[in-house]
Amino acid sequence: MQIAPAVRDPLRGMLHHELDRLAENHNGDAEARHHIDACLDLPVGIASNAFFGSVHHTCLTDHGLSDLIGAEVYSGGAGARKPNPSLIHRAADVLGLPAASCV
């Protein structure tokens, strides 16, 4: 899933602002900006022990973030709870990724 520039660019700006703030106080890593930029183009999924995730989904929608989430897998719908790996495998399948490549 590709994040649209209209969403990605403001998000990138906010992350850069936070990095600058952290760097002032904690000698932040200059390479972090590059890594955050790269992460903004990665597919994102949720694998949660929440029973159905309706609160999560509502919160994501209310904050305009639901379009950034390519997969939402919740225990109630999956019939399993973490640490059962089937939650991760289901989210990875929805994203079209091998589970081993997910974090």
PDB file of C-alpha atoms in Angstrom:
ATOM      1  CA  MET A   1       0.000   0.000   0.000  1.00  0.00           C
ATOM      2  CA  GLN A   2       1.396   3.383  -0.991  1.00  0.00           C
ATOM      3  CA  ILE A   3       0.677   6.340   1.281  1.00  0.00           C
ATOM      4  CA  ALA A   4      -0.701   9.296  -0.667  1.00  0.00           C
ATOM      5  CA  PRO A   5       1.600  12.367  -0.612  1.00  0.00           C
ATOM      6  CA  ALA A   6      -1.223  14.472   0.869  1.00  0.00           C
ATOM      7  CA  VAL A   7      -1.102  12.229   3.968  1.00  0.00           C
ATOM      8  CA  ARG A   8       2.552  11.177   3.896  1.00  0.00           C
ATOM      9  CA  ASP A   9       4.115  14.638   3.627  1.00  0.00           C
ATOM     10  CA  PRO A  10       2.391  16.217   6.666  1.00  0.00           C
ATOM     11  CA  LEU A  11       3.088  13.045   8.656  1.00  0.00           C
ATOM     12  CA  ARG A  12       6.730  13.174   7.610  1.00  0.00           C
ATOM     13  CA  GLY A  13       6.861  16.834   8.702  1.00  0.00           C
ATOM     14  CA  MET A  14       5.456  15.996  12.135  1.00  0.00           C
ATOM     15  CA  LEU A  15       7.935  13.145  12.564  1.00  0.00           C
ATOM     16  CA  HIS A  16      10.835  15.375  11.533  1.00  0.00           C
ATOM     17  CA  HIS A  17       9.720  18.010  14.047  1.00  0.00           C
ATOM     18  CA  GLU A  18       9.670  15.383  16.807  1.00  0.00           C
ATOM     19  CA  LEU A  19      13.097  14.092  15.758  1.00  0.00           C
ATOM     20  CA  ASP A  20      14.503  17.607  15.907  1.00  0.00           C
ATOM     21  CA  ARG A  21      13.006  18.071  19.378  1.00  0.00           C
ATOM     22  CA  LEU A  22      14.430  14.767  20.579  1.00  0.00           C
ATOM     23  CA  ALA A  23      17.820  15.472  19.031  1.00  0.00           C
ATOM     24  CA  GLU A  24      18.075  18.752  20.942  1.00  0.00           C
ATOM     25  CA  ASN A  25      17.510  16.949  24.233  1.00  0.00           C
ATOM     26  CA  HIS A  26      19.047  13.542  23.649  1.00  0.00           C
ATOM     27  CA  ASN A  27      21.649  13.831  20.866  1.00  0.00           C
ATOM     28  CA  GLY A  28      19.345  12.000  18.402  1.00  0.00           C
ATOM     29  CA  ASP A  29      20.753   9.968  15.539  1.00  0.00           C
ATOM     30  CA  ALA A  30      21.008  11.934  12.274  1.00  0.00           C
ATOM     31  CA  GLU A  31      20.250   8.722  10.348  1.00  0.00           C
ATOM     32  CA  ALA A  32      16.844   8.399  12.027  1.00  0.00           C
ATOM     33  CA  ARG A  33      15.230  10.829   9.578  1.00  0.00           C
ATOM     34  CA  HIS A  34      16.176   8.585   6.651  1.00  0.00           C
ATOM     35  CA  HIS A  35      14.753   5.509   8.379  1.00  0.00           C
ATOM     36  CA  ILE A  36      11.480   7.215   9.267  1.00  0.00           C
ATOM     37  CA  ASP A  37      11.065   8.430   5.678  1.00  0.00           C
ATOM     38  CA  ALA A  38      11.558   4.866   4.441  1.00  0.00           C
ATOM     39  CA  CYS A  39       9.009   3.501   6.921  1.00  0.00           C
ATOM     40  CA  LEU A  40       6.289   5.846   5.700  1.00  0.00           C
ATOM     41  CA  ASP A  41       6.054   3.820   2.487  1.00  0.00           C
ATOM     42  CA  LEU A  42       5.758   0.431   4.196  1.00  0.00           C
ATOM     43  CA  PRO A  43       2.470  -1.473   4.377  1.00  0.00           C
ATOM     44  CA  VAL A  44       0.883  -1.324   7.842  1.00  0.00           C
ATOM     45  CA  GLY A  45      -1.399  -3.859   9.461  1.00  0.00           C
ATOM     46  CA  ILE A  46      -2.852  -4.397  12.917  1.00  0.00           C
ATOM     47  CA  ALA A  47      -2.920  -7.818  14.571  1.00  0.00           C
ATOM     48  CA  SER A  48      -4.553  -7.359  17.963  1.00  0.00           C
ATOM     49  CA  ASN A  49      -5.996  -9.338  20.843  1.00  0.00           C
ATOM     50  CA  ALA A  50      -8.932  -6.928  20.874  1.00  0.00           C
ATOM     51  CA  PHE A  51     -12.086  -8.956  20.465  1.00  0.00           C
ATOM     52  CA  PHE A  52     -13.415  -7.200  17.351  1.00  0.00           C
ATOM     53  CA  GLY A  53     -11.433  -3.964  17.187  1.00  0.00           C
ATOM     54  CA  SER A  54     -14.424  -1.675  16.761  1.00  0.00           C
ATOM     55  CA  VAL A  55     -12.900   0.905  19.125  1.00  0.00           C
ATOM     56  CA  HIS A  56      -9.588   0.746  17.258  1.00  0.00           C
ATOM     57  CA  HIS A  57     -11.266   1.094  13.887  1.00  0.00           C
ATOM     58  CA  THR A  58     -13.424   4.002  15.069  1.00  0.00           C
ATOM     59  CA  CYS A  59     -10.380   5.784  16.506  1.00  0.00           C
ATOM     60  CA  LEU A  60      -8.413   5.294  13.277  1.00  0.00           C
ATOM     61  CA  THR A  61     -11.347   6.578  11.233  1.00  0.00           C
ATOM     62  CA  ASP A  62     -11.990   9.552  13.511  1.00  0.00           C
ATOM     63  CA  HIS A  63      -8.358  10.629  13.185  1.00  0.00           C
ATOM     64  CA  GLY A  64      -8.192  10.099   9.427  1.00  0.00           C
ATOM     65  CA  LEU A  65      -5.737   7.220   9.717  1.00  0.00           C
ATOM     66  CA  SER A  66      -7.817   4.257   8.548  1.00  0.00           C
ATOM     67  CA  ASP A  67      -6.577   4.662   4.973  1.00  0.00           C
ATOM     68  CA  LEU A  68      -3.030   4.002   6.232  1.00  0.00           C
ATOM     69  CA  ILE A  69      -3.926   0.571   7.596  1.00  0.00           C
ATOM     70  CA  GLY A  70      -3.938  -2.162   4.998  1.00  0.00           C
ATOM     71  CA  ALA A  71      -5.048  -4.968   7.330  1.00  0.00           C
ATOM     72  CA  GLU A  72      -6.958  -5.152  10.604  1.00  0.00           C
ATOM     73  CA  VAL A  73      -7.066  -8.599  12.210  1.00  0.00           C
ATOM     74  CA  TYR A  74      -8.643  -8.950  15.638  1.00  0.00           C
ATOM     75  CA  SER A  75      -8.847 -11.987  17.904  1.00  0.00           C
ATOM     76  CA  GLY A  76     -12.629 -12.263  17.838  1.00  0.00           C
ATOM     77  CA  GLY A  77     -12.789 -12.512  14.076  1.00  0.00           C
ATOM     78  CA  ALA A  78      -9.655 -14.625  13.773  1.00  0.00           C
ATOM     79  CA  GLY A  79     -10.606 -17.136  16.472  1.00  0.00           C
ATOM     80  CA  ALA A  80      -7.134 -16.932  18.016  1.00  0.00           C
ATOM     81  CA  ARG A  81      -5.212 -14.803  20.497  1.00  0.00           C
ATOM     82  CA  LYS A  82      -1.584 -13.752  20.549  1.00  0.00           C
ATOM     83  CA  PRO A  83       0.915 -15.238  20.895  1.00  0.00           C
ATOM     84  CA  ASN A  84      -0.783 -17.555  18.393  1.00  0.00           C
ATOM     85  CA  PRO A  85       1.039 -16.706  15.156  1.00  0.00           C
ATOM     86  CA  SER A  86      -2.111 -17.099  13.057  1.00  0.00           C
ATOM     87  CA  LEU A  87      -3.010 -13.449  13.792  1.00  0.00           C
ATOM     88  CA  ILE A  88       0.252 -12.260  12.256  1.00  0.00           C
ATOM     89  CA  HIS A  89      -0.098 -14.681   9.346  1.00  0.00           C
ATOM     90  CA  ARG A  90      -3.621 -13.450   8.585  1.00  0.00           C
ATOM     91  CA  ALA A  91      -2.576  -9.784   8.647  1.00  0.00           C
ATOM     92  CA  ALA A  92       0.437 -10.582   6.465  1.00  0.00           C
ATOM     93  CA  ASP A  93      -1.778 -12.467   3.995  1.00  0.00           C
ATOM     94  CA  VAL A  94      -4.135  -9.481   3.701  1.00  0.00           C
ATOM     95  CA  LEU A  95      -1.117  -7.234   3.045  1.00  0.00           C
ATOM     96  CA  GLY A  96       0.230  -9.734   0.504  1.00  0.00           C
ATOM     97  CA  LEU A  97       3.441 -10.260   2.463  1.00  0.00           C
ATOM     98  CA  PRO A  98       5.211 -13.245   3.927  1.00  0.00           C
ATOM     99  CA  ALA A  99       4.774 -13.213   7.713  1.00  0.00           C
ATOM    100  CA  ALA A 100       8.530 -13.560   8.164  1.00  0.00           C
ATOM    101  CA  SER A 101       8.983 -10.109   6.643  1.00  0.00           C
ATOM    102  CA  CYS A 102       6.659  -8.430   9.159  1.00  0.00           C
ATOM    103  CA  VAL A 103       7.594  -6.693  12.379  1.00  0.00           C
TER     104      VAL A 103
END
